Tab-separated table of C-alpha atoms in Angstrom:
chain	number	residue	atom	x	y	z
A	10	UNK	CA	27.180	-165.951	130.795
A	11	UNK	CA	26.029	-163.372	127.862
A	12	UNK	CA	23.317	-160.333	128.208
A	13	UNK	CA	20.109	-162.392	128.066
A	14	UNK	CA	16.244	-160.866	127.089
A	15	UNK	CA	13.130	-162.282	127.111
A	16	UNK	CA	12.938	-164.105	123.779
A	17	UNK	CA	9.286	-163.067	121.945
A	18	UNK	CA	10.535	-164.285	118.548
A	19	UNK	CA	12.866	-165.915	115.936
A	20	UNK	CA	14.471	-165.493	112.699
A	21	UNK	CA	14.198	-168.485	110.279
A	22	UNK	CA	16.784	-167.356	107.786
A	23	UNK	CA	16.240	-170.163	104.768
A	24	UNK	CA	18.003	-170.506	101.834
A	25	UNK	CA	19.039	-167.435	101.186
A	26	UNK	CA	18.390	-163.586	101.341
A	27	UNK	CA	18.045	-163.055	97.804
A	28	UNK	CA	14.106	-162.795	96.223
A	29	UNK	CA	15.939	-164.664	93.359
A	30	UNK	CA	16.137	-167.687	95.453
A	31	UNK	CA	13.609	-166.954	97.386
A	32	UNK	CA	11.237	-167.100	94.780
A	33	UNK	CA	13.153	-170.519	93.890
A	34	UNK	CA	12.479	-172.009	97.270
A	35	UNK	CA	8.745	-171.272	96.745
A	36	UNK	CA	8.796	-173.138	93.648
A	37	UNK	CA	11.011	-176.295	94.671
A	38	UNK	CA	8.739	-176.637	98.043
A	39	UNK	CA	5.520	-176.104	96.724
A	40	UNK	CA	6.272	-179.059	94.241
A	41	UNK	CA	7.609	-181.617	96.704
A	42	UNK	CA	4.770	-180.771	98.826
A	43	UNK	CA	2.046	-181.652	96.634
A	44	UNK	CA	3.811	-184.492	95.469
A	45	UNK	CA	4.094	-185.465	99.079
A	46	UNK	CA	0.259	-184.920	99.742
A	47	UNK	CA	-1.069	-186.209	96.156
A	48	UNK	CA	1.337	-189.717	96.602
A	49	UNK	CA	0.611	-190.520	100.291
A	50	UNK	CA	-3.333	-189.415	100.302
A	51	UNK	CA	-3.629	-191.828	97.252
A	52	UNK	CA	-2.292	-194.658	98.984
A	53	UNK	CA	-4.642	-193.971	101.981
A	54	UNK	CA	-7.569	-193.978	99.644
A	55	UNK	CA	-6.423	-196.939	97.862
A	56	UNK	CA	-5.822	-198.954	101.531
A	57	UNK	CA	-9.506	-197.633	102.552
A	58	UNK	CA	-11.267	-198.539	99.219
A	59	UNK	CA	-9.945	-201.820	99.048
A	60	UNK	CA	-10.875	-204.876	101.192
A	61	UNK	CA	-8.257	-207.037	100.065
A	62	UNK	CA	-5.438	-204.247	101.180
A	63	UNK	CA	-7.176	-204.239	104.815
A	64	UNK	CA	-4.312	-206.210	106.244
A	65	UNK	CA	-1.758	-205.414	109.165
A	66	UNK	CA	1.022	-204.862	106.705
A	67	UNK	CA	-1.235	-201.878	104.739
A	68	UNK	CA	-2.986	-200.909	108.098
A	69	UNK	CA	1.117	-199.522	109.205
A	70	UNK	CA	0.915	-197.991	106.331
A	71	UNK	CA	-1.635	-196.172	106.495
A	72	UNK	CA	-0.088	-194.855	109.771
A	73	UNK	CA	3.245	-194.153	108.041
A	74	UNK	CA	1.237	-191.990	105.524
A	75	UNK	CA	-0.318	-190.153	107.758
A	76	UNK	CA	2.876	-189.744	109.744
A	77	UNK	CA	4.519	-188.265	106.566
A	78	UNK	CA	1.792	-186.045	106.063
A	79	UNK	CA	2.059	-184.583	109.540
A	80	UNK	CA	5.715	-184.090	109.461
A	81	UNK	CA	5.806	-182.250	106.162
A	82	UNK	CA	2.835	-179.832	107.428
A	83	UNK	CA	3.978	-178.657	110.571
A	84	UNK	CA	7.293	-177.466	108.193
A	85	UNK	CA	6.570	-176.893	104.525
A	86	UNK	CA	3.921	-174.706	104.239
A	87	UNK	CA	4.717	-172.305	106.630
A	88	UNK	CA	8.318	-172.221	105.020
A	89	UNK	CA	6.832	-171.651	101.616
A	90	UNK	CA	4.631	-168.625	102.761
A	91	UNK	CA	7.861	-167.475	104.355
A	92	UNK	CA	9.576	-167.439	100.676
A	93	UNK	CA	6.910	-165.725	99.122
A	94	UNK	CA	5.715	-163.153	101.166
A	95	UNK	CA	9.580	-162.823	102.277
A	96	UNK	CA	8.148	-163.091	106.166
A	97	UNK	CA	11.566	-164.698	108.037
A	98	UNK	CA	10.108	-164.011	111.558
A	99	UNK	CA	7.982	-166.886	113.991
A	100	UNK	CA	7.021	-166.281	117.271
A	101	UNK	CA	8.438	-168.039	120.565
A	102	UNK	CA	5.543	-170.343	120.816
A	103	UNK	CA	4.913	-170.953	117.314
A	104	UNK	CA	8.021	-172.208	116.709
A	105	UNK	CA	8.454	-174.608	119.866
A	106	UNK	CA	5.358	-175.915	118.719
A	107	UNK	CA	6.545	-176.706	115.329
A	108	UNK	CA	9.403	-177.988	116.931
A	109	UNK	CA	7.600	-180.495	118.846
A	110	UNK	CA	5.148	-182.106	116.163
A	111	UNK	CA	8.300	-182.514	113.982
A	112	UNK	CA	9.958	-184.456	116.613
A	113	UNK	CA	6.413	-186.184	117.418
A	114	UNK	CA	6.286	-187.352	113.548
A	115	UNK	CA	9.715	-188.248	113.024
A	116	UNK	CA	9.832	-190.332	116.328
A	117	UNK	CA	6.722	-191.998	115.440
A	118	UNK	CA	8.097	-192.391	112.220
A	119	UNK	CA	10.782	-194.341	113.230
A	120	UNK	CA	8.473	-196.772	116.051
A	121	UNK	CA	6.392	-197.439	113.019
A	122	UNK	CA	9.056	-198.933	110.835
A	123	UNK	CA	9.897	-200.861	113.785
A	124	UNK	CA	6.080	-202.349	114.340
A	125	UNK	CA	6.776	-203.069	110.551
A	126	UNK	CA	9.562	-204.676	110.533
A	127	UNK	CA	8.144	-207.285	113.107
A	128	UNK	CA	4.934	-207.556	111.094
A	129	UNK	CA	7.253	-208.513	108.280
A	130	UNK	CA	9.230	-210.732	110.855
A	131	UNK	CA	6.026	-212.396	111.981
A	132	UNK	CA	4.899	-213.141	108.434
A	133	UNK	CA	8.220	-214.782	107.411
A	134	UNK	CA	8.958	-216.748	110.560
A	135	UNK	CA	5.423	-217.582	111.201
A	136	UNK	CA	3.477	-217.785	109.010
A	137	UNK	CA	0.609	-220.454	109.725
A	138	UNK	CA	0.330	-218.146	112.935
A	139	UNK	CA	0.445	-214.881	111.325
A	140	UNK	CA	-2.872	-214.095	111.683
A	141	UNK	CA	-3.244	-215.241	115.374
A	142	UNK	CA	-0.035	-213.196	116.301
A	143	UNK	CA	-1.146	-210.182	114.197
A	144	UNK	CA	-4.398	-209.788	115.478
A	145	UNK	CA	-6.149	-206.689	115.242
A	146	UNK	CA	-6.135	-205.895	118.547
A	147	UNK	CA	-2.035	-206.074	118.649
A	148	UNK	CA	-1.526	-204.085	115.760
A	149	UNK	CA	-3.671	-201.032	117.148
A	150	UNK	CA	-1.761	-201.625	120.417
A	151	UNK	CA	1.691	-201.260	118.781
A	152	UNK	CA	0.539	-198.289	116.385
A	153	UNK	CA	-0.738	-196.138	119.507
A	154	UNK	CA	2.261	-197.570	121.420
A	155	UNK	CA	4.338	-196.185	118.557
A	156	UNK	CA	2.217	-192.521	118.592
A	157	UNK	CA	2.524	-192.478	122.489
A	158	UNK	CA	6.497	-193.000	122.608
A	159	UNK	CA	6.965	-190.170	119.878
A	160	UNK	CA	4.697	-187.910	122.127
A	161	UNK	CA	6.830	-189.169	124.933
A	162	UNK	CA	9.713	-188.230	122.725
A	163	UNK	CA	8.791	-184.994	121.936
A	164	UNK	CA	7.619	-183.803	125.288
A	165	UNK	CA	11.087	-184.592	126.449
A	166	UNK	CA	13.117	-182.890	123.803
A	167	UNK	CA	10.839	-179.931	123.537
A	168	UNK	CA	10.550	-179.658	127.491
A	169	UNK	CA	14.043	-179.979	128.136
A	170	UNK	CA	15.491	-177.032	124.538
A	171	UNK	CA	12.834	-174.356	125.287
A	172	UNK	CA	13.668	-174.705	129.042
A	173	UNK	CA	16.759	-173.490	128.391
A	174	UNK	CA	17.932	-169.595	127.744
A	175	UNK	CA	18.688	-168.338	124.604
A	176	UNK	CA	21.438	-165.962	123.308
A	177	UNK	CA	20.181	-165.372	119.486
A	178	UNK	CA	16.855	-165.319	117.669
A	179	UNK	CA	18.654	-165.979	114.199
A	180	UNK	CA	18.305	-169.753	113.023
A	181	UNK	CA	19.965	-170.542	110.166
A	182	UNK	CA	17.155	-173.096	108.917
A	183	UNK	CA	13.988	-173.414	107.345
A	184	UNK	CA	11.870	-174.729	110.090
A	185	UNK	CA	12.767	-174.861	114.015
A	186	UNK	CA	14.925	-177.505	114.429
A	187	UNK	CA	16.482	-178.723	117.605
A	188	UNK	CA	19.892	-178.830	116.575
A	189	UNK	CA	19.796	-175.669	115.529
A	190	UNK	CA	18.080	-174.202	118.407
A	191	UNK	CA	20.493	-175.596	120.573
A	192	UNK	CA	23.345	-173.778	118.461
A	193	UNK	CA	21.754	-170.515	119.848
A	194	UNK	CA	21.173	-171.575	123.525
A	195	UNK	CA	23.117	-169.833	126.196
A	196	UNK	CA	24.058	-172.825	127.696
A	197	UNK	CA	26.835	-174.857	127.340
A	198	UNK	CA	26.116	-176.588	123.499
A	199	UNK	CA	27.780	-180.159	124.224
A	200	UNK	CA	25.344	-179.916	127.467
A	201	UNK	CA	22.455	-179.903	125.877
A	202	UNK	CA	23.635	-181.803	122.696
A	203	UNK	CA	24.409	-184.688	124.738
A	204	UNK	CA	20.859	-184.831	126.677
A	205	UNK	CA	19.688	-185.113	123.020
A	206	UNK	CA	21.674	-187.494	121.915
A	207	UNK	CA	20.646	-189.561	124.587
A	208	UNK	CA	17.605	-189.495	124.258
A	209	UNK	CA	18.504	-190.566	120.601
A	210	UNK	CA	20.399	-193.102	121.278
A	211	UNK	CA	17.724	-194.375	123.676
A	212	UNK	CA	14.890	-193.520	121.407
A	213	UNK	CA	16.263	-193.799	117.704
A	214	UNK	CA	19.390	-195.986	117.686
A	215	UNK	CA	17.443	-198.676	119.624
A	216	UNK	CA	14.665	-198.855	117.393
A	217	UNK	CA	17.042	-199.210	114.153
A	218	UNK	CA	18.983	-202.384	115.775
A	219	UNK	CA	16.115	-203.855	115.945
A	220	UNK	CA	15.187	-202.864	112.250
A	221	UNK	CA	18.393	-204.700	111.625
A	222	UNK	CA	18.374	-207.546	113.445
A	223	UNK	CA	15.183	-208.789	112.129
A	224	UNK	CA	16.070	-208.427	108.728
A	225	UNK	CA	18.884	-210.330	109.162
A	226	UNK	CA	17.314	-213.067	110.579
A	227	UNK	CA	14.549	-212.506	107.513
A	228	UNK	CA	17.592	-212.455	104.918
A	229	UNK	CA	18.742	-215.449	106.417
A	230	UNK	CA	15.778	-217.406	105.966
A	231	UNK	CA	14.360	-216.365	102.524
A	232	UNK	CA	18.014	-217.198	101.369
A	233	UNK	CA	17.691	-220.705	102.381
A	234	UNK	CA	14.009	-221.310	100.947
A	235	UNK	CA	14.564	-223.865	98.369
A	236	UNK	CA	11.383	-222.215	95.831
A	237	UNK	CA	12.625	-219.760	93.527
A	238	UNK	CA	8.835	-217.757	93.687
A	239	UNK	CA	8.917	-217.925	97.425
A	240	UNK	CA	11.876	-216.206	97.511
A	241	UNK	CA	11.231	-213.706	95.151
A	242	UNK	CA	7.436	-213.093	97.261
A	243	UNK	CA	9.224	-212.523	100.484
A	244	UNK	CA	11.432	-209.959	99.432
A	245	UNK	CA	9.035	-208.082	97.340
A	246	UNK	CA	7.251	-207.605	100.599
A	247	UNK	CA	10.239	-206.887	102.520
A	248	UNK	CA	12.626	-204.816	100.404
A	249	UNK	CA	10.828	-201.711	99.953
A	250	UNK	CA	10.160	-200.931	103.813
A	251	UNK	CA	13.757	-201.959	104.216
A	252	UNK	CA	14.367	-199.207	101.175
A	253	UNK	CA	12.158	-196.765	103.119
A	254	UNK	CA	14.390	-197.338	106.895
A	255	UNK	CA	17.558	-196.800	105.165
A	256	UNK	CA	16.421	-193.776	103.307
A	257	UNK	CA	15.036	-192.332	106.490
A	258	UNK	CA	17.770	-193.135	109.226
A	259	UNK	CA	20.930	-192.515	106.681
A	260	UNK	CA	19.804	-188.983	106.177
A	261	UNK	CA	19.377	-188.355	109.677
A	262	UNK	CA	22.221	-189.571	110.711
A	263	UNK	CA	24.101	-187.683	108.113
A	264	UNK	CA	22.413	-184.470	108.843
A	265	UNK	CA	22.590	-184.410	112.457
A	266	UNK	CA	25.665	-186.328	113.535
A	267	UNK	CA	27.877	-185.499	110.364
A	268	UNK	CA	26.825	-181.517	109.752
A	269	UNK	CA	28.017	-180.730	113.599
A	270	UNK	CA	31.415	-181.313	112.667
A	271	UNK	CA	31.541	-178.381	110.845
A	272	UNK	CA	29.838	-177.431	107.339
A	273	UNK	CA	28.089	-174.602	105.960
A	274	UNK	CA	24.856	-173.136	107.155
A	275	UNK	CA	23.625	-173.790	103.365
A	276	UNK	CA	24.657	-177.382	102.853
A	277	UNK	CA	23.013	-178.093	107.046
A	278	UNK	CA	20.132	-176.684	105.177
A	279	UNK	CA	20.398	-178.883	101.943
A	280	UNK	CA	20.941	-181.952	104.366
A	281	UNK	CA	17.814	-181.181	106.074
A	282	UNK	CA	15.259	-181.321	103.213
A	283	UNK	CA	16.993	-184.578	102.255
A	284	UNK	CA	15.928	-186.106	105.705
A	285	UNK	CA	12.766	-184.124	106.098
A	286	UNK	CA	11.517	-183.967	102.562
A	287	UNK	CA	12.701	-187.199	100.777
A	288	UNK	CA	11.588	-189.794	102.738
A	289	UNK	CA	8.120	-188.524	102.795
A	290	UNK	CA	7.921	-187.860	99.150
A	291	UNK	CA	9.984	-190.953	98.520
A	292	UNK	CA	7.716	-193.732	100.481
A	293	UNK	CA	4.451	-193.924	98.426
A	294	UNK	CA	6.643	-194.741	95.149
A	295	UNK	CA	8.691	-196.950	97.058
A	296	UNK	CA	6.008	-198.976	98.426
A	297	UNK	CA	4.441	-199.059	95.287
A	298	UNK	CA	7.257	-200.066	93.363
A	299	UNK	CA	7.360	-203.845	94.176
A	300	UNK	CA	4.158	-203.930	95.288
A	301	UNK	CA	1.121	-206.016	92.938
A	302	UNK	CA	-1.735	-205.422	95.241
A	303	UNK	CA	-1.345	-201.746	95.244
A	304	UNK	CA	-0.511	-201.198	91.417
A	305	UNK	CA	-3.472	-203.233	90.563
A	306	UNK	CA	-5.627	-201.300	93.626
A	307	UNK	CA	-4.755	-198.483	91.884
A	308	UNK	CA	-5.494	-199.626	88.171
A	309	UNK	CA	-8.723	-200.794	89.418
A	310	UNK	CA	-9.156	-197.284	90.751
A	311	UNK	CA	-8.402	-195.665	87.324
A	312	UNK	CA	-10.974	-198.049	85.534
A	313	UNK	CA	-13.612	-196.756	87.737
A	314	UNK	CA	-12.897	-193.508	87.343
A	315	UNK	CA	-12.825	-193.863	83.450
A	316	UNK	CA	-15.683	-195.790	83.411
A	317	UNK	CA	-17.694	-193.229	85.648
A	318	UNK	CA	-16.928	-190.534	83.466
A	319	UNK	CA	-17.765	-192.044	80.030
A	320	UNK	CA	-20.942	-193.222	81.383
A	321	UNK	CA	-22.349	-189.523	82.252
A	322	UNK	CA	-24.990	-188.402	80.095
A	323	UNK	CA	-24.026	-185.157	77.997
């Protein structure tokens, strides 16, 4: 086994070495990150200002904002200091901690799509019961059930990397990532890869066949409602967190199942903000898309504001 020292710190490498891009990195981030806040804080004002949005359906939202908010922070801001004051290095524990929350989001992420999905199930296949089935009480249940099992997620992955030895500081990312970290491990790499990959499998892959399977069964059904408006009300409810899975489990999948085949360190990079960044910046527009109740929420919200202001005395 290789010359091993005690490990104090890591190198996040980025983008690149050059200010040039550096500078460019700043930029890009620092956009998509207040995008990211300003999109997803609006819809959890909207959701808390309106009666009439406090429903199951928005109250997993909420949680999904707040999850996207979480996952972005522990990463993006420390990543654009990085680029502007050209700082690469993080300490041991700062970066196993960043390591975990991301995990803890994402995970949670994921569970919460799945809570979704059978709220969305329920209110299809039941609905003269939907209100008995979704009570208050079982939504708060599955939203901490879906917080606890990311915790329980993250404990496990970030227990069983920084357990293990390490050969290199240098990782060729923007954030601490577990693939990556488990690139510079001194142990075997398949070892470790595959106790994370099951665990993912377990964890992840689980979680999306469900996904699936209950949207089949709700494709099924709306298809085969005779109304015209029902059919188009159903999927207007059902299309945009089905938009918001795909987004979120295709780029994963691609970035960390595809990129270990063999690609650049640049383009593992580029893959990363796409499952990291987009969905997150991606969800509030997506959700608001198809969606009447929050569109006029928000236009009601504007009025007010208008109103407010032209009302002051000079």
């Amino acid at each position: 086994m290789p010359n091993r020292t005690i490990i104090m710190d890591f190198l996040l490498m980025g983008f690149s070495e050059q200010r040039e891009f550096q500078i460019l990195h700043f930029v890009v981030f620092l956009i998509m990150y207040l995008i990211i806040l300003t999109g997803n804080l609006l819809l959890i004002i909207l959701v808390v200002m309106n009666n009439h949005l406090q429903t199951p359906m928005y109250f997993f939202l909420i949680n999904l904002a707040i999850v996207d908010l979480g996952s972005t922070t522990v990463t993006i801001p420390r990543s654009i200091v990085g680029a502007l004051m050209n700082i690469r290095k993080i300490s041991y524990y700062e970066c196993a901690a960043q390591m975990f929350f991301f995990v803890f989001f994402l995970s949670s992420d994921l569970f919460l799509l799945t809570a979704m999905a059978y709220d969305r199930y329920v209110a299809i296949f039941h609905p003269l019961h939907y209100m008995s089935m979704m009570k208050w009480a079982n939504c708060f249940q599955m939203a901490g059930g879906a917080w606890m099992v990311g915790f329980l997620n993250a404990a496990m992955n970030a227990g069983t990397l920084f357990s293990l030895p390490f050969c290199s500081t240098v990782i060729h990312q923007f954030f601490c990532e577990a693939p990556h970290l488990m690139k510079i491990s001194c142990f075997d790499p398949k070892f470790s890869e595959l106790w994370v990959l099951l665990l993912g499998t377990l964890f992840g892959v689980v979680s999306f066949m469900l996904i699936i399977i209950s949207y089949v069964k709700i494709i099924k059904t709306v298809l085969s409602m005779s109304s015209m408006s029902n059919r188009q009300k159903a999927f207007s409810t059902c299309i945009p967190h089905l938009l918001v899975v795909c987004l979120l489990c295709s780029t994963a999948i691609i970035s960390h199942f595809i990129t270990n085949v063999g690609s650049s360190y640049t383009w593992d990079e580029v893959l990363t903000v796409i499952y990291s960044v987009m969905p997150p910046m991606m969800n509030p527009v997506i959700y608001s898309m198809r969606n009447k109740d929050i569109k006029a929420a928000l236009w009601k919200l504007v009025i007010q504001r208008v109103t407010k202001q032209s009302t002051k005395p000079a």
